[in-house]
Coordinates of C-alpha atoms in Angstrom, one line a residue:
X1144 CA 0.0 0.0 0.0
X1145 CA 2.5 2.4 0.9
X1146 CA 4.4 1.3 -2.2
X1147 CA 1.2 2.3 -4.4
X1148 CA 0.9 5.8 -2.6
X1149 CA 4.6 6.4 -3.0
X1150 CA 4.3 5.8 -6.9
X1151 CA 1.2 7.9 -6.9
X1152 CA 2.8 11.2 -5.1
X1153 CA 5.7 10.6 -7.7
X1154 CA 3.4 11.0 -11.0
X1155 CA 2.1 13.9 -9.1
X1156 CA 4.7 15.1 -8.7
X1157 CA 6.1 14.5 -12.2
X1158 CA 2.5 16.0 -13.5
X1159 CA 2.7 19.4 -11.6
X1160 CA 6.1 19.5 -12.2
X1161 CA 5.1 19.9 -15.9
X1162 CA 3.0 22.5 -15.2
X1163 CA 5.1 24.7 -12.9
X1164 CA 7.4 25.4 -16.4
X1165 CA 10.1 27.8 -16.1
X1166 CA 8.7 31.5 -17.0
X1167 CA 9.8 32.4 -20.4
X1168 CA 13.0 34.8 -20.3
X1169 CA 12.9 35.8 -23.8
X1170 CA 9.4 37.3 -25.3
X1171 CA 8.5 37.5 -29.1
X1172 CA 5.7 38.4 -30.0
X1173 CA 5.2 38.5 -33.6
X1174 CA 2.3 40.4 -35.7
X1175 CA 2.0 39.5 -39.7
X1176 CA -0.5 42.6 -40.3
X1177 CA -3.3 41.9 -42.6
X1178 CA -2.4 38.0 -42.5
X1179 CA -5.6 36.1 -42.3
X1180 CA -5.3 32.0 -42.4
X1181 CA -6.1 32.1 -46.1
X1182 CA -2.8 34.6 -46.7
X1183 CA -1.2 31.8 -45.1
X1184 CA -2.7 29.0 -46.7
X1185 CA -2.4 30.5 -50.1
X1186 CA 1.4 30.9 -49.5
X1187 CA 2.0 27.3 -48.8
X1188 CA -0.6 26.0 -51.1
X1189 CA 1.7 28.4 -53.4
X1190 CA 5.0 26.8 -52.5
X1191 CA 3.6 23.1 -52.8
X1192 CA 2.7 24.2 -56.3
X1193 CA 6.3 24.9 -57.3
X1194 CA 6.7 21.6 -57.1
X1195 CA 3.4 19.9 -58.6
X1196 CA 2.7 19.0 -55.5
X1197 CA -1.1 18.9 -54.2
X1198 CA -0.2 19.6 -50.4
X1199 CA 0.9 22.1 -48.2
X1200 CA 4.3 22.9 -47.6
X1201 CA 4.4 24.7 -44.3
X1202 CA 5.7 27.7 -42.6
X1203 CA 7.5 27.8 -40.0
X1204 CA 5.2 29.3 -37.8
X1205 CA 2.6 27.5 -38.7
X1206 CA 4.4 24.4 -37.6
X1207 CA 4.8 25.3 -34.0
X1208 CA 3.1 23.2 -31.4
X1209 CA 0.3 25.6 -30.1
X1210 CA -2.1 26.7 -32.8
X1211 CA -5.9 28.6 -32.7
X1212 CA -7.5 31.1 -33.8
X1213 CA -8.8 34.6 -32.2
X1214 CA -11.6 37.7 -32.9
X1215 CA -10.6 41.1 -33.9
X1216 CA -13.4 43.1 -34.1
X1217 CA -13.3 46.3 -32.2
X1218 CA -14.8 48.0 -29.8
X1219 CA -16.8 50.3 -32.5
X1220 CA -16.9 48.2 -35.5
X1221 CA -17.3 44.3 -36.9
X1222 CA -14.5 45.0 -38.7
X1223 CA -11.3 46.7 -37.0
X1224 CA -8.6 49.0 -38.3
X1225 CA -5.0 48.6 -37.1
X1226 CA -5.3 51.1 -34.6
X1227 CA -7.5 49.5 -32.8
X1228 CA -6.6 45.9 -33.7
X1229 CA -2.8 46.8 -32.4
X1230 CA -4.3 47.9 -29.1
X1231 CA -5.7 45.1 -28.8
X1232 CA -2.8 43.3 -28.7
X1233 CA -0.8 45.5 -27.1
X1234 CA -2.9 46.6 -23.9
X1235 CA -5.5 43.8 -23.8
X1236 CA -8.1 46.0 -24.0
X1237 CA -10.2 46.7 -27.0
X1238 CA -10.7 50.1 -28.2
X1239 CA -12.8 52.3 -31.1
X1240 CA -11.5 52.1 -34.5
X1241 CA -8.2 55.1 -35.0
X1242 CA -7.5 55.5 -31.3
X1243 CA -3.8 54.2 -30.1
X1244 CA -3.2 52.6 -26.4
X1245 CA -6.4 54.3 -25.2
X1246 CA -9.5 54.2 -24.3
X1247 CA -12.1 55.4 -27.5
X1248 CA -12.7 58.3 -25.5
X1249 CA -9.3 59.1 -26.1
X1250 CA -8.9 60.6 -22.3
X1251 CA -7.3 57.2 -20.5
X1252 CA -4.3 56.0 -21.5
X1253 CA -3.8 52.4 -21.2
X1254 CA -0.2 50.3 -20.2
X1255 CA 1.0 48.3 -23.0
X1256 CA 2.2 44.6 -22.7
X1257 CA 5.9 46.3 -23.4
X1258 CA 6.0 48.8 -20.7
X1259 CA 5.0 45.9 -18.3
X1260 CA 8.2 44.1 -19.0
X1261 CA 10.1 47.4 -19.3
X1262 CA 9.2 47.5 -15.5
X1263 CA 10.0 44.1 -15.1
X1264 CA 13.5 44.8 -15.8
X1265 CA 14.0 43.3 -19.6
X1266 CA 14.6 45.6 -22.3
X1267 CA 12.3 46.2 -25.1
X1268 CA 12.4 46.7 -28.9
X1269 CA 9.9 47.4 -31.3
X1270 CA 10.1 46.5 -35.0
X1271 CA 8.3 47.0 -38.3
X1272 CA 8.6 47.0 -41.8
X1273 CA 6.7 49.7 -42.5
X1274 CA 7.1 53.6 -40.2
X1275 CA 7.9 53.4 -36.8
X1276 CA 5.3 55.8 -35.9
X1277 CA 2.4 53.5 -38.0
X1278 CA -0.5 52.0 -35.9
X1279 CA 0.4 48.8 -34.8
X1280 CA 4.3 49.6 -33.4
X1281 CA 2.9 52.7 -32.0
X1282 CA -0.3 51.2 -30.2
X1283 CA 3.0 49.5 -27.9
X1284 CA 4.7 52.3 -26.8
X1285 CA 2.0 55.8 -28.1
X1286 CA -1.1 57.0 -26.3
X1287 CA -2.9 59.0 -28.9
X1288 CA -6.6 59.6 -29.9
X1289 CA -5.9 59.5 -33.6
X1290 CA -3.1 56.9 -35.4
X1291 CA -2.8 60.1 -37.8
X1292 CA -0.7 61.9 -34.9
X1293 CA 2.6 61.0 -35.9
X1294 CA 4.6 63.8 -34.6
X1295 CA 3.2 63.5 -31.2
X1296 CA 3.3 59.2 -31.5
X1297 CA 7.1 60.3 -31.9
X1298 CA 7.6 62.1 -29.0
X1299 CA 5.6 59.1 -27.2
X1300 CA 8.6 57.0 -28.2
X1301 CA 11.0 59.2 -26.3
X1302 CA 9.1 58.9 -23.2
X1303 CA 8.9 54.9 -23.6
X1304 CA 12.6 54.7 -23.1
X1305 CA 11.9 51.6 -25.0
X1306 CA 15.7 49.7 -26.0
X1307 CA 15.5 49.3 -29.4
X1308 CA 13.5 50.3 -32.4
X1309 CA 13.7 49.8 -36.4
X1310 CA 11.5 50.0 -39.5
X1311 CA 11.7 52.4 -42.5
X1312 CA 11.2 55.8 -41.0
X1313 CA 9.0 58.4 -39.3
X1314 CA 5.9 60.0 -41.5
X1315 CA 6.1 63.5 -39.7
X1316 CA 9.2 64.1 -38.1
X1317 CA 9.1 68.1 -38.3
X1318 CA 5.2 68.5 -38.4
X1319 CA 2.7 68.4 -35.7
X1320 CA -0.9 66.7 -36.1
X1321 CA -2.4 70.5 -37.0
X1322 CA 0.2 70.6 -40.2
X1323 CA 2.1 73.1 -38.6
X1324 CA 6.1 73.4 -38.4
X1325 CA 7.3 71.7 -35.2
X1326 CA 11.1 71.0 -33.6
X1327 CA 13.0 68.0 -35.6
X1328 CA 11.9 64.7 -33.7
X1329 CA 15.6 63.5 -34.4
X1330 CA 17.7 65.8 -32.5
X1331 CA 14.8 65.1 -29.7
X1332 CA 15.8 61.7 -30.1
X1333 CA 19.5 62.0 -29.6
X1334 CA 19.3 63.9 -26.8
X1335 CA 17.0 60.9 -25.1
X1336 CA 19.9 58.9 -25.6
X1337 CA 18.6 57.1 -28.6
X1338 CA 21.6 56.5 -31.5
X1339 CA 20.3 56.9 -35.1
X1340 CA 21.1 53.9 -37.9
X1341 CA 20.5 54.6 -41.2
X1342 CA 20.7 51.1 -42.9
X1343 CA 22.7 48.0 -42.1
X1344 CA 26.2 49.2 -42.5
X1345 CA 25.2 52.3 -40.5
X1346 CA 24.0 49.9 -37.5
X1347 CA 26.5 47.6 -37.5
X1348 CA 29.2 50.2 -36.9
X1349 CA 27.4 52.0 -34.1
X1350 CA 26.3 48.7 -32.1
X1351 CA 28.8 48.4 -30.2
X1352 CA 28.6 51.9 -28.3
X1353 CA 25.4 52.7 -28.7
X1354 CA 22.9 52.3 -25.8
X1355 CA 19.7 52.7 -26.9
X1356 CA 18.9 52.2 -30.8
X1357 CA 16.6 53.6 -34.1
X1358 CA 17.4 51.6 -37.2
X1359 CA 15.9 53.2 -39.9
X1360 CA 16.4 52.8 -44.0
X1361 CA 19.2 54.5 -45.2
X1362 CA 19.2 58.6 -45.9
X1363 CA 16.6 59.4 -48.8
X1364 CA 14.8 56.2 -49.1
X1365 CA 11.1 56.0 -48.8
X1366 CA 10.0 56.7 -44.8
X1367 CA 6.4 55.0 -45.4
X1368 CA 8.0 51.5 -45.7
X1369 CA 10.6 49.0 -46.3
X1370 CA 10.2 48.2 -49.9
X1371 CA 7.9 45.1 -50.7
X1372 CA 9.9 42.0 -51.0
X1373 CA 9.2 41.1 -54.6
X1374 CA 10.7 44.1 -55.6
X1375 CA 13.6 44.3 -53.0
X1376 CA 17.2 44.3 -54.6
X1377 CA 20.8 43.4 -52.7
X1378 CA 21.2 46.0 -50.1
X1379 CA 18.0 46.6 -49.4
X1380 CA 17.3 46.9 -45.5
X1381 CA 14.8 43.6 -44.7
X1382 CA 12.7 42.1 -41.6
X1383 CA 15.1 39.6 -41.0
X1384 CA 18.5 41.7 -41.1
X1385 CA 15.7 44.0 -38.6
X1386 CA 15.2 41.1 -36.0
X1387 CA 18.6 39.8 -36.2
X1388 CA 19.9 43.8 -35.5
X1389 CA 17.1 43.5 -32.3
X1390 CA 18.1 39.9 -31.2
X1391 CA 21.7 41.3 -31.0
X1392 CA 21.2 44.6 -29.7
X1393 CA 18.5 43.7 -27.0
X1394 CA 21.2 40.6 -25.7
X1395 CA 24.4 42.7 -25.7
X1396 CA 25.2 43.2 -22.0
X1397 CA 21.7 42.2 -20.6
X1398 CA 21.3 38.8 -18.2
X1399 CA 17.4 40.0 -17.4
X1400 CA 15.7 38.9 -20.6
X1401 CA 13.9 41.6 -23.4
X1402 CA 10.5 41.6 -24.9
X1403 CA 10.4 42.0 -28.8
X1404 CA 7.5 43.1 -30.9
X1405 CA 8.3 42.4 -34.9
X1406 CA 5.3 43.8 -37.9
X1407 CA 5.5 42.1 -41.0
X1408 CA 3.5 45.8 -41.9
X1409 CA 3.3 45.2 -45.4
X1410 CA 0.9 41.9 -46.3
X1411 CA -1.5 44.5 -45.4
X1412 CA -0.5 46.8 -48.4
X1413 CA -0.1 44.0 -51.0
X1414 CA -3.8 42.9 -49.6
X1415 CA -5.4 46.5 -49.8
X1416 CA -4.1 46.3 -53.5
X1417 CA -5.2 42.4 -54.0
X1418 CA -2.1 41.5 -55.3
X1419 CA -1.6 38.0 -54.2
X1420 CA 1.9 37.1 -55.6
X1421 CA 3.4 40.0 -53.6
X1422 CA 1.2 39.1 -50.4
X1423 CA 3.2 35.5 -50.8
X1424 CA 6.6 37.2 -51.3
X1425 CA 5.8 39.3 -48.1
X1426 CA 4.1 36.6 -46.0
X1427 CA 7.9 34.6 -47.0
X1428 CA 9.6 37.7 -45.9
X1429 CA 7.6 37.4 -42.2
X1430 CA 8.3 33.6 -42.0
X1431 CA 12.0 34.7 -42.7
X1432 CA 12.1 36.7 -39.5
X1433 CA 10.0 34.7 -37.6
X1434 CA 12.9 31.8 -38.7
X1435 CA 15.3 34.1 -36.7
X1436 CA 13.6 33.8 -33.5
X1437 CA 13.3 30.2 -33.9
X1438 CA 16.8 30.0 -34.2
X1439 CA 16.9 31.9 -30.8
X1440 CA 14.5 29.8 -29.2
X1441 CA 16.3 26.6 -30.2
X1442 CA 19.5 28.2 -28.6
X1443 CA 17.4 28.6 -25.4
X1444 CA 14.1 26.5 -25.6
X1445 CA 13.0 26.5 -21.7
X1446 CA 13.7 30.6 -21.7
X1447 CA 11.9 31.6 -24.7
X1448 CA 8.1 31.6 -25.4
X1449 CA 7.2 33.0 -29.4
X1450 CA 3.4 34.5 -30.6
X1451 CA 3.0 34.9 -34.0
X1452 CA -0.6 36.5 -34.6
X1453 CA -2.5 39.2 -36.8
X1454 CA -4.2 42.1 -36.3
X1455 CA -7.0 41.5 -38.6
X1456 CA -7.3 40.1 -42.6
X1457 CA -7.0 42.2 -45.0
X1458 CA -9.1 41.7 -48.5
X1459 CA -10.7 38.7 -47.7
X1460 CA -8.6 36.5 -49.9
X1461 CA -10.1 32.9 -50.7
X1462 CA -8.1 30.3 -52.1
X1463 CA -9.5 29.0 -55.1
X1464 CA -12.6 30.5 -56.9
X1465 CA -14.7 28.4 -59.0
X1466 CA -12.9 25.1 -60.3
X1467 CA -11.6 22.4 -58.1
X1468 CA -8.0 22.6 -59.6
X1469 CA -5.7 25.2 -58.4
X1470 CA -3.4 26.8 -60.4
X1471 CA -1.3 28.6 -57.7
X1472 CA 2.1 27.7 -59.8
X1473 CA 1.2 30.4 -62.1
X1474 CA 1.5 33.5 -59.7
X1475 CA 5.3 33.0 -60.0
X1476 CA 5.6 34.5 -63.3
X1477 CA 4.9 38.3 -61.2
X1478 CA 8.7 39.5 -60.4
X1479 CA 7.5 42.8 -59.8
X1480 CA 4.5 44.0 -56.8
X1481 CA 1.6 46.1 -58.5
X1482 CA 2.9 49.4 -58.0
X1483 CA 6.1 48.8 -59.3
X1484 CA 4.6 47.2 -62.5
X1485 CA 2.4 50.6 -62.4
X1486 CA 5.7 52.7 -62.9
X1487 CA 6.8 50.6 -65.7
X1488 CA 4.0 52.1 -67.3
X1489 CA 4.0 55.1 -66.8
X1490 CA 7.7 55.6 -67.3
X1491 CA 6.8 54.0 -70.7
X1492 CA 4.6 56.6 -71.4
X1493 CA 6.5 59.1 -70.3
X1494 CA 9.3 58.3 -72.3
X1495 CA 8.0 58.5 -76.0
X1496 CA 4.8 60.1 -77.7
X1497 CA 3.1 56.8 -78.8
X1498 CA 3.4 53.6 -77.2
X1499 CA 2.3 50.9 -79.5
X1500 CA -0.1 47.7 -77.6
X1501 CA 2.5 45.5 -78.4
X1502 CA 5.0 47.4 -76.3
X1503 CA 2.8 47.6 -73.5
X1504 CA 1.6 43.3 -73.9
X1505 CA 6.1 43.4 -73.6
X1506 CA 5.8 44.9 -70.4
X1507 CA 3.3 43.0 -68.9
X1508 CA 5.0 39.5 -70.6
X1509 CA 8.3 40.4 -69.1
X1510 CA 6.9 41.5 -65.2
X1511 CA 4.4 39.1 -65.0
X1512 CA 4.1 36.5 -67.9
X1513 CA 0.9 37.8 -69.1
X1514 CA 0.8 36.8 -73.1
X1515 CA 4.1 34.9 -72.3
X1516 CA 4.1 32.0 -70.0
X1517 CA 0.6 33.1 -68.5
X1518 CA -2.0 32.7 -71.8
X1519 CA -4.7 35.7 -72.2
X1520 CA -8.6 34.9 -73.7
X1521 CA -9.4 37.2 -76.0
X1522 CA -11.8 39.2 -73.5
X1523 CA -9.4 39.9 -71.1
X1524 CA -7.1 41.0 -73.9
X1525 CA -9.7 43.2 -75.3
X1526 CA -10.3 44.7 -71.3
X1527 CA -6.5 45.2 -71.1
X1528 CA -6.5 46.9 -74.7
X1529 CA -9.4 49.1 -73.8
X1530 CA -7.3 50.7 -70.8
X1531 CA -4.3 51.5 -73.3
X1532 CA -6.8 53.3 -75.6
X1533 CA -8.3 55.6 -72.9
X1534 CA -4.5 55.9 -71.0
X1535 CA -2.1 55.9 -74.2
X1536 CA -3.8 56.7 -77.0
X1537 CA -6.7 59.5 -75.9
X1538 CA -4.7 60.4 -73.0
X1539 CA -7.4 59.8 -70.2
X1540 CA -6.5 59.1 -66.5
X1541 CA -7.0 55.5 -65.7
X1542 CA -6.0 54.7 -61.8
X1543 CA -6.5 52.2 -59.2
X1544 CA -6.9 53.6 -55.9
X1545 CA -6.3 51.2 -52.8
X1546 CA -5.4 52.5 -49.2
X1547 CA -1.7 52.8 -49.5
X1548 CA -1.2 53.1 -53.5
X1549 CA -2.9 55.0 -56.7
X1550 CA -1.6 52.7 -59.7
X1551 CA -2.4 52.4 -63.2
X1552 CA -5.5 50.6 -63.7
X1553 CA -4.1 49.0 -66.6
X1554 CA -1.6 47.4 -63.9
X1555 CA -4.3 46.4 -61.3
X1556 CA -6.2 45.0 -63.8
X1557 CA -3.2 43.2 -64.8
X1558 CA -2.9 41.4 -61.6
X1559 CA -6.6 40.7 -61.4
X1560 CA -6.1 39.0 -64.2
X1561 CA -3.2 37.1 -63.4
X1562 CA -5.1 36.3 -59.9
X1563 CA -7.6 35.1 -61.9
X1564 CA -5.9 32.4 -63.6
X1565 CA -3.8 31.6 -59.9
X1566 CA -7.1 30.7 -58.6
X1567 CA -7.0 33.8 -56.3
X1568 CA -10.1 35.5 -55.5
X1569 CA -10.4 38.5 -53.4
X1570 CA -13.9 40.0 -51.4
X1571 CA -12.7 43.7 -51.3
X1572 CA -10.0 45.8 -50.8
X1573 CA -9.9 46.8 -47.4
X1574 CA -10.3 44.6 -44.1
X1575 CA -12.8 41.7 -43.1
X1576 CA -14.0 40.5 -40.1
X1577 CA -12.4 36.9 -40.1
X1578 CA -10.6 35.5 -37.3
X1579 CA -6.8 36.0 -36.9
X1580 CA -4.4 32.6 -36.5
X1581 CA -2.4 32.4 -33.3
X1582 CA 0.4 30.2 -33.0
X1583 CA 3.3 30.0 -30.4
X1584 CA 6.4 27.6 -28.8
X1585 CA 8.3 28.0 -26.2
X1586 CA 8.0 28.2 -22.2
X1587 CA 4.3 29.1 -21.4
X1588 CA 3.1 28.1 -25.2
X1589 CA 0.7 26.2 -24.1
X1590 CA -1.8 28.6 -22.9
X1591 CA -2.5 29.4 -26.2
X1592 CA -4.8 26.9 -27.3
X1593 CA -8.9 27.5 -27.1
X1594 CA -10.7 30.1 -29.5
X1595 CA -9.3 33.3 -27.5
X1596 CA -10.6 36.9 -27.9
X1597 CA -7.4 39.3 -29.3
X1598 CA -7.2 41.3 -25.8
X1599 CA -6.2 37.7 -24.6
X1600 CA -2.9 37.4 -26.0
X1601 CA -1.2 40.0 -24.5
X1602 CA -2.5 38.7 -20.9
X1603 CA -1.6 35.2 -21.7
X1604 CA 2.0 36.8 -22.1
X1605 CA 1.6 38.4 -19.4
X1606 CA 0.6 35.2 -17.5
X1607 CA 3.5 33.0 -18.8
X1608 CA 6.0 35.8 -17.8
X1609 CA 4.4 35.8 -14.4
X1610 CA 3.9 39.7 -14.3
X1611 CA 0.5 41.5 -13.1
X1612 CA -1.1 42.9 -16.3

């Protein structure tokens, strides 16, 4: 008998053992915004394909041991905006629709999930792709009524005292939310004790000495965003080189631990503009920096807990959209995103009086295999030919507005084409309502399992870190 209780105590012992896990010492939490399951589905439905194969050929997020799925509506509307949706995950608490880390009166500031482990002693960085100051890094560290504040979500960032920050820029760095002339946000930033990077090469010789850090792209490059990573060429600042520059800078000369936020910002632009090969190139370029926290966690697997999420889907992308075959091998013909085909165009035009149809069917052969590799029915030859007429030949303005980009609509309807025949199908061009995928690994993973509401994910954080949020 006393043999059988002894066994007994041991597997309970062995049991709650399990549970009690070591609190995670190393935080990522990881935010691909606009990436709905479909965006990831239709990228490894999409890599499968390359191979005739009819499977899946996972991420490597999506392989991780904890997988569900959460809401994101906000607190004013079925379907949230990033402002909102990043408070969500930032404070736990929903908000209205445009507000930033407060409430949607926009009079109560609420604590981020990053200033709680700023106060539990780790350091703390903050990443995008796109500006620094854009809604989802700012709803970690700003507390403004309107995302649109960018000057004043800069000077939010100096009072952070956050460690580390990177993307492509700031929007308004000299001009306040009235339009008005206001004091460089840069030299503000220096004197908080922040050292500016401009690019790679920049960064890598100031890490050593510097303290706190802004990476940014290099000097005259666009400040709204990295570029998109179809059109990306050698020496163009990326996510990954932007998580690796984090990883090292938030682990030089710190035993306490840090708490990293990365936005893959820009499968939300590709989506707005329905442009499904360059949301697959950018939802590759996330799983690329999500592969450099992996390779953290494998180098400390009981210290490290990883969240990869959303903040909402954009466009409402289905896979597949009337036959039963898919034909997902054919959106690698597209080298070039939507807006860079658009320039194509109109630097064509620009740069002769008359541009024969048979230049323009060379453009769209070359960028995106339309007429080449890609075949075109004679209607949607005809609807392509009726755009040159209007643009080219009578001179008319024919544009394609989505929320980040006014292209030619002979280049949207390009890619709707080619979308088309990739058995790509989109519901609008702006967000939906549909849940957002959650996965994680790591210490403290496994509270991530049931259907979950989005303010749970920065308390379930919270919880595996031990701290009161």
């Amino acid at each position: 008998m006393k043999k059988n209780f002894l066994i007994l105590y041991l597997l309970l012992f062995v049991v709650f053992g399990a549970f009690a896990q070591q609190k995670p010492k190393y935080l990522f939490l990881m935010i691909g915004d606009g990436m709905g399951l479909n965006q990831i589905n239709l990228t490894e439905v999409f890599l499968a394909a390359q191979e005739d194969r009819n499977t899946v050929f996972p991420l490597v997020f999506s392989t991780f041991p904890y997988a569900t799925f959460a809401t994101s509506y906000s607190l004013s509307h079925g379907v949230t905006d990033s402002g909102a949706g990043g408070t969500a995950l930032a404070v736990g608490k929903k908000t209205k629709n445009g507000v930033i880390g407060m409430d949607s009166a926009g009079t109560t500031a609420y604590k981020s999930i990053a200033y709680v482990a700023k106060e539990a002693g780790l350091k703390v960085g903050v990443t995008t792709s796109v500006s620094i100051d854009h809604a989802t890094p700012a709803a970690f560290y700003a507390h403004q009524p309107n995302r649109s504040r960018y000057y004043e979500i800069g000077q939010d960032l100096i009072k952070s005292n956050f460690d580390f920050f990177a993307g492509s820029g700031f929007l308004s760095p000299d001009k306040d939310s009235d339009k008005k002339e206001a004091p460089s946000l840069f030299p503000q930033f220096e004197r908080a004790g922040y050292t500016l990077a401009y690019g790679l090469e920049n960064y890598n010789s100031v890490k050593q000495s510097a303290d706190k850090i802004i990476l940014m792209n290099v000097k005259g490059s666009d400040k709204s965003s990295l570029e998109f990573a179809i059109d990306q060429e050698e020496g163009d600042l990326n996510l990954a080189q932007i998580t690796d520059a984090a990883i090292e800078s938030l682990t030089k000369n710190n035993n306490n631990g840090f708490f990293l936020m990365v936005e893959g910002g820009k499968i939300d632009w590709s989506s707005h503009a329905n442009d499904a090969a360059t949301t697959i190139r950018e939802v590759l370029d996330f799983n690329e920096s999500v592969k450099r926290a992996y390779a953290f966690y494998e180098k400390h697997p009981e210290e490290t807990l990883i969240v990869i999420t959303a903040d909402h889907e954009t466009g409402g992308i289905a896979v597949g959209n009337g036959g039963s075959r898919l034909n997902t091998k054919l959106l690698a013909n597209q080298r070039v995103s939507q807006g860079t085909l658009s320039k194509l165009i109109s630097d064509l035009r620009a740069s002769k009086k008359e541009v024969s149809w048979n230049e323009v069917k060379g453009i769209l052969a070359e960028n995106i295999g339309l007429f080449a590799d890609v075949t075109v029915s004679e209607d949607e030859e005809k609807a392509l030919q009726d755009i040159y007429e209007k643009s080219f030949v009578q001179h008319e303005t024919e544009t394609a507005k989505s929320l980040y980009a006014n292209d030619e609509k002979l280049a949207s309807e390009a890619i709707k084409i080619l979308n088309k025949k990739g058995s790509v199908s989109w519901a609008s061009g702006s967000h939906s309502a549909a849940y957002i995928p959650v996965f994680a690994i790591g210490a403290g993973a496994e509270r991530f399992t049931h259907k979950m509401e989005n303010t749970d994910i920065p308390k379930k954080l919270a919880e595996a870190a031990g701290w009161d949020f």
